[in-house]
Coordinates of C-alpha atoms in Angstrom, one line a residue:
M150 CA 0.1 -29.0 14.5
N151 CA 2.7 -26.7 13.1
E152 CA 6.0 -26.5 15.1
N153 CA 6.1 -22.7 14.7
K154 CA 3.4 -20.3 15.9
V155 CA 1.3 -19.1 13.0
A156 CA 0.4 -15.5 12.4
I157 CA -2.3 -14.3 9.9
I158 CA -2.0 -10.7 8.7
T159 CA -4.7 -9.1 6.6
G160 CA -3.9 -6.5 4.1
S161 CA -0.3 -7.6 4.1
G162 CA 0.6 -7.6 0.4
Q163 CA 2.2 -4.2 0.9
G164 CA 2.7 -1.2 3.3
I165 CA 2.5 -1.6 7.1
G166 CA 1.0 -5.1 6.7
K167 CA 4.0 -6.3 4.7
G168 CA 6.4 -4.8 7.3
I169 CA 4.5 -6.6 10.1
A170 CA 4.7 -9.9 8.1
E171 CA 8.5 -9.5 7.6
R172 CA 9.1 -8.8 11.3
L173 CA 7.0 -11.6 12.6
G174 CA 8.6 -13.9 10.1
K175 CA 12.0 -12.9 11.5
D176 CA 10.6 -13.6 15.0
G177 CA 10.0 -17.2 14.0
F178 CA 6.3 -17.2 13.1
T179 CA 4.9 -19.0 10.1
I180 CA 3.3 -16.2 8.1
V181 CA 0.0 -16.3 6.3
I182 CA -0.2 -13.3 3.9
S183 CA -3.8 -12.2 3.2
D184 CA -4.8 -9.5 0.8
I185 CA -7.6 -8.7 -1.6
N186 CA -4.9 -8.3 -4.3
E187 CA -3.8 -11.8 -5.2
E188 CA -0.7 -10.6 -7.1
S189 CA 0.7 -8.6 -4.2
A190 CA -0.2 -11.3 -1.7
N191 CA 1.6 -14.0 -3.7
R192 CA 4.6 -11.7 -4.3
T193 CA 5.1 -10.8 -0.7
S194 CA 4.7 -14.5 0.4
L195 CA 7.4 -15.5 -2.1
E196 CA 9.7 -12.8 -0.9
L197 CA 9.3 -14.2 2.7
I198 CA 10.0 -17.7 1.5
E199 CA 13.2 -16.5 -0.3
K200 CA 14.3 -15.1 3.1
G201 CA 13.8 -18.5 4.7
I202 CA 10.4 -17.7 6.3
E203 CA 7.7 -20.3 6.0
S204 CA 4.7 -18.5 4.4
S205 CA 1.6 -18.9 2.3
S206 CA -0.8 -16.5 0.8
F207 CA -4.6 -16.4 0.6
V208 CA -6.9 -13.9 -1.1
A209 CA -9.6 -12.5 1.2
N210 CA -11.9 -9.5 1.2
V211 CA -12.2 -8.5 4.8
S212 CA -15.6 -6.9 4.2
K213 CA -17.0 -10.4 3.7
K214 CA -17.3 -12.5 6.9
E215 CA -17.2 -15.7 4.9
D216 CA -13.8 -14.8 3.5
L217 CA -12.2 -14.4 6.9
V218 CA -13.8 -17.6 8.2
S219 CA -12.4 -19.3 5.1
L220 CA -9.0 -17.7 5.7
V221 CA -8.8 -19.1 9.2
D222 CA -10.1 -22.5 8.0
Q223 CA -7.5 -22.7 5.2
T224 CA -4.7 -21.7 7.6
V225 CA -5.7 -24.4 10.1
E226 CA -6.0 -27.0 7.3
K227 CA -2.5 -26.2 6.1
Y228 CA -0.7 -25.5 9.4
G229 CA -3.0 -26.8 12.2
N230 CA -3.3 -23.7 14.3
V231 CA -3.7 -19.9 14.5
D232 CA -1.8 -18.1 17.3
V233 CA -1.8 -14.5 16.2
F234 CA -4.3 -12.7 14.0
V235 CA -3.5 -9.1 12.8
N236 CA -6.5 -7.1 11.5
N237 CA -4.3 -4.8 9.5
A238 CA -6.4 -4.3 6.3
G239 CA -8.1 -0.9 6.0
I240 CA -8.8 2.0 3.7
D241 CA -8.7 5.8 4.0
Q242 CA -11.1 8.6 2.9
V243 CA -10.4 12.3 2.5
D244 CA -13.5 14.5 2.2
S245 CA -15.4 17.3 3.8
I246 CA -18.0 16.3 6.3
L247 CA -20.6 18.1 4.2
N248 CA -19.8 15.9 1.2
I249 CA -19.7 12.4 2.8
T250 CA -22.3 10.2 1.2
E251 CA -24.1 7.1 2.4
E252 CA -22.1 5.1 -0.1
D253 CA -18.9 6.5 1.2
L254 CA -19.8 5.4 4.7
Q255 CA -20.9 2.0 3.7
R256 CA -17.6 1.3 1.9
I257 CA -15.2 2.5 4.6
F258 CA -17.2 1.1 7.5
Q259 CA -17.6 -2.3 5.7
I260 CA -13.8 -2.6 5.5
N261 CA -12.4 -0.9 8.5
V262 CA -15.1 -1.6 11.1
F263 CA -17.0 -4.7 9.9
G264 CA -13.8 -6.2 8.6
T265 CA -12.1 -5.8 12.0
L266 CA -15.1 -7.4 13.8
F267 CA -15.2 -10.3 11.3
G268 CA -11.5 -10.9 11.8
I269 CA -11.9 -10.9 15.6
Q270 CA -14.7 -13.3 15.4
A271 CA -13.0 -15.7 13.0
A272 CA -9.8 -15.7 15.0
A273 CA -11.4 -16.0 18.4
V274 CA -13.6 -19.0 17.4
Q275 CA -10.4 -20.9 16.3
M276 CA -8.3 -19.8 19.2
K277 CA -11.0 -21.0 21.7
K278 CA -11.1 -24.3 19.9
Q279 CA -7.4 -24.7 20.3
G280 CA -7.7 -23.9 24.0
T281 CA -4.2 -22.4 24.2
G282 CA -5.1 -18.7 24.0
G283 CA -3.9 -16.3 21.3
K284 CA -3.3 -12.7 20.4
I285 CA -5.6 -10.6 18.2
I286 CA -4.0 -7.3 17.1
N287 CA -6.0 -4.5 15.4
A288 CA -4.9 -1.6 13.3
C289 CA -6.2 1.6 14.9
S290 CA -4.6 5.1 14.2
I291 CA -3.8 8.4 15.8
A292 CA -7.2 9.2 14.1
G293 CA -8.7 6.8 16.6
H294 CA -7.6 9.1 19.4
R295 CA -8.3 12.4 17.8
A296 CA -10.6 13.2 14.9
Y297 CA -9.0 15.2 12.1
S298 CA -10.4 17.7 9.6
L299 CA -11.2 16.1 6.2
L300 CA -10.7 12.6 7.8
G301 CA -14.1 12.4 9.6
A302 CA -15.2 9.1 8.2
Y303 CA -11.8 7.5 8.6
S304 CA -11.6 8.8 12.2
A305 CA -15.0 7.4 13.0
T306 CA -14.0 4.0 11.8
K307 CA -10.8 4.0 13.9
F308 CA -12.7 5.1 17.0
A309 CA -14.9 2.1 16.4
V310 CA -11.9 -0.2 16.1
K311 CA -10.8 1.0 19.5
A312 CA -14.2 0.1 20.8
W313 CA -14.0 -3.4 19.3
T314 CA -10.6 -3.8 20.9
Q315 CA -11.8 -2.9 24.4
T316 CA -14.9 -5.0 24.1
A317 CA -13.2 -8.1 22.7
A318 CA -10.5 -7.9 25.3
Q319 CA -13.0 -8.1 28.1
E320 CA -15.1 -10.9 26.5
L321 CA -12.2 -13.1 25.4
A322 CA -9.9 -12.7 28.5
S323 CA -11.3 -15.9 30.1
S324 CA -10.1 -17.8 27.0
K325 CA -6.5 -16.4 27.4
I326 CA -6.9 -14.3 24.3
T327 CA -5.6 -10.8 24.4
V328 CA -6.8 -8.1 22.1
N329 CA -4.8 -4.9 21.5
A330 CA -4.3 -2.3 18.8
Y331 CA -1.5 -0.3 17.3
C332 CA -2.1 3.4 16.4
P333 CA 0.4 4.7 13.8
G334 CA 0.8 8.3 12.8
I335 CA 2.4 9.5 9.5
V336 CA 3.7 6.5 7.6
G337 CA 5.3 6.7 4.2
T338 CA 3.0 4.3 2.4
S339 CA 0.5 4.4 -0.5
M340 CA -2.3 5.2 2.0
W341 CA -0.6 8.4 3.0
D342 CA 0.1 9.2 -0.7
R343 CA -3.7 9.2 -1.2
I344 CA -4.3 11.2 1.9
D345 CA -1.7 13.8 0.8
E346 CA -3.3 14.0 -2.6
G347 CA -6.8 14.4 -1.2
M348 CA -5.8 17.0 1.4
G349 CA -3.7 18.8 -1.1
E350 CA -6.8 19.4 -3.3
Y351 CA -8.8 20.9 -0.5
M352 CA -5.9 23.0 0.8
G353 CA -4.5 24.1 -2.5
L354 CA -1.1 22.4 -1.9
E355 CA 1.3 20.7 -4.3
K356 CA 2.0 17.0 -4.1
G357 CA 3.8 16.2 -0.9
Q358 CA 3.1 19.4 0.9
A359 CA 0.2 18.1 2.9
F360 CA 2.3 15.2 4.0
E361 CA 5.1 17.6 5.0
K362 CA 2.7 19.8 6.9
F363 CA 1.5 16.9 9.0
A364 CA 5.0 15.6 9.5
E365 CA 6.1 18.9 11.0
G366 CA 4.4 18.0 14.3
I367 CA 6.3 14.8 14.9
T368 CA 8.4 15.1 18.1
L369 CA 11.1 12.6 16.9
G370 CA 11.6 14.7 13.8
R371 CA 10.9 12.1 11.1
T372 CA 8.0 10.2 9.5
Q373 CA 7.4 6.5 10.2
E374 CA 8.5 3.5 8.3
P375 CA 6.5 0.3 8.3
A376 CA 9.3 -1.3 10.4
D377 CA 8.6 1.2 13.2
V378 CA 5.0 -0.1 13.5
A379 CA 6.1 -3.7 13.0
N380 CA 8.6 -3.6 15.9
F381 CA 5.7 -2.7 18.2
V382 CA 3.4 -5.4 16.8
S383 CA 6.3 -7.9 17.4
Y384 CA 5.9 -7.0 21.1
L385 CA 2.1 -7.4 21.0
A386 CA 2.5 -10.8 19.3
S387 CA 5.1 -12.0 21.8
P388 CA 4.8 -13.5 25.3
D389 CA 6.2 -10.2 26.7
S390 CA 2.7 -8.7 26.2
D391 CA 0.8 -11.4 27.9
Y392 CA -0.4 -9.1 30.7
M393 CA -1.6 -6.4 28.3
T394 CA -5.0 -6.3 26.8
G395 CA -7.7 -3.8 25.6
Q396 CA -5.1 -1.2 24.7
A397 CA -4.9 1.0 21.6
V398 CA -1.3 2.3 21.8
L399 CA 0.0 5.3 20.0
I400 CA 3.1 4.5 18.0
D401 CA 3.5 7.8 16.2
G402 CA 6.8 9.4 17.0
G403 CA 5.2 11.8 19.4
I404 CA 2.3 13.5 17.6
L405 CA -0.2 12.9 20.3
F406 CA 0.3 12.3 24.0
G407 CA -1.9 10.6 26.4

């Protein structure tokens, strides 16, 4: 059994996932970096190790259940336990509702919706074996609270993530496993670069203008950094959140209220 608690973060080679990995590493967790991109996963894990954080990296495609089962199995083989599992991996899609194809839906649902469920299942099975509880944390979005024009498919997947979060919280509570979700807003990552580009094409805007247009509605007056999200995930991963489950919490600087 590893002396430290162990956290697995999917899609953590870059962006918000990397920020979460860095923060949980500072909190004392052993960090398992998982990403479909082997190069970025290895690079991020090495960066953590250079900072004195115990870390390993494993390649996994979250759309494949067997990959997530293997990810958990490899983690247990190396460290002995899984205490926190963060379903962070996800993709975006910008398109008119009239243009969305079956192939589009299959791709984004396979990663954002199926991938989250597969992660919940793989983590919960191991946590129940351990008998000491655990924390499953899912990536939702402001788009899981309100659907946005041109982000229909993405919004639909995030509403589904919120449903998985609530259902899993109810079913796993007896095993002392809590399930919650974080819902970011406008974060300066490569995902929002793609959203900005796609929306710019539809709206006739130059690069960066769509991003700025969305950012105008942030009450705190600035866009997010990955660390803003990671700070909240740190709470969800800590004992301080032990009495919290089934929640999908907005962490968006004040875009939506409720």
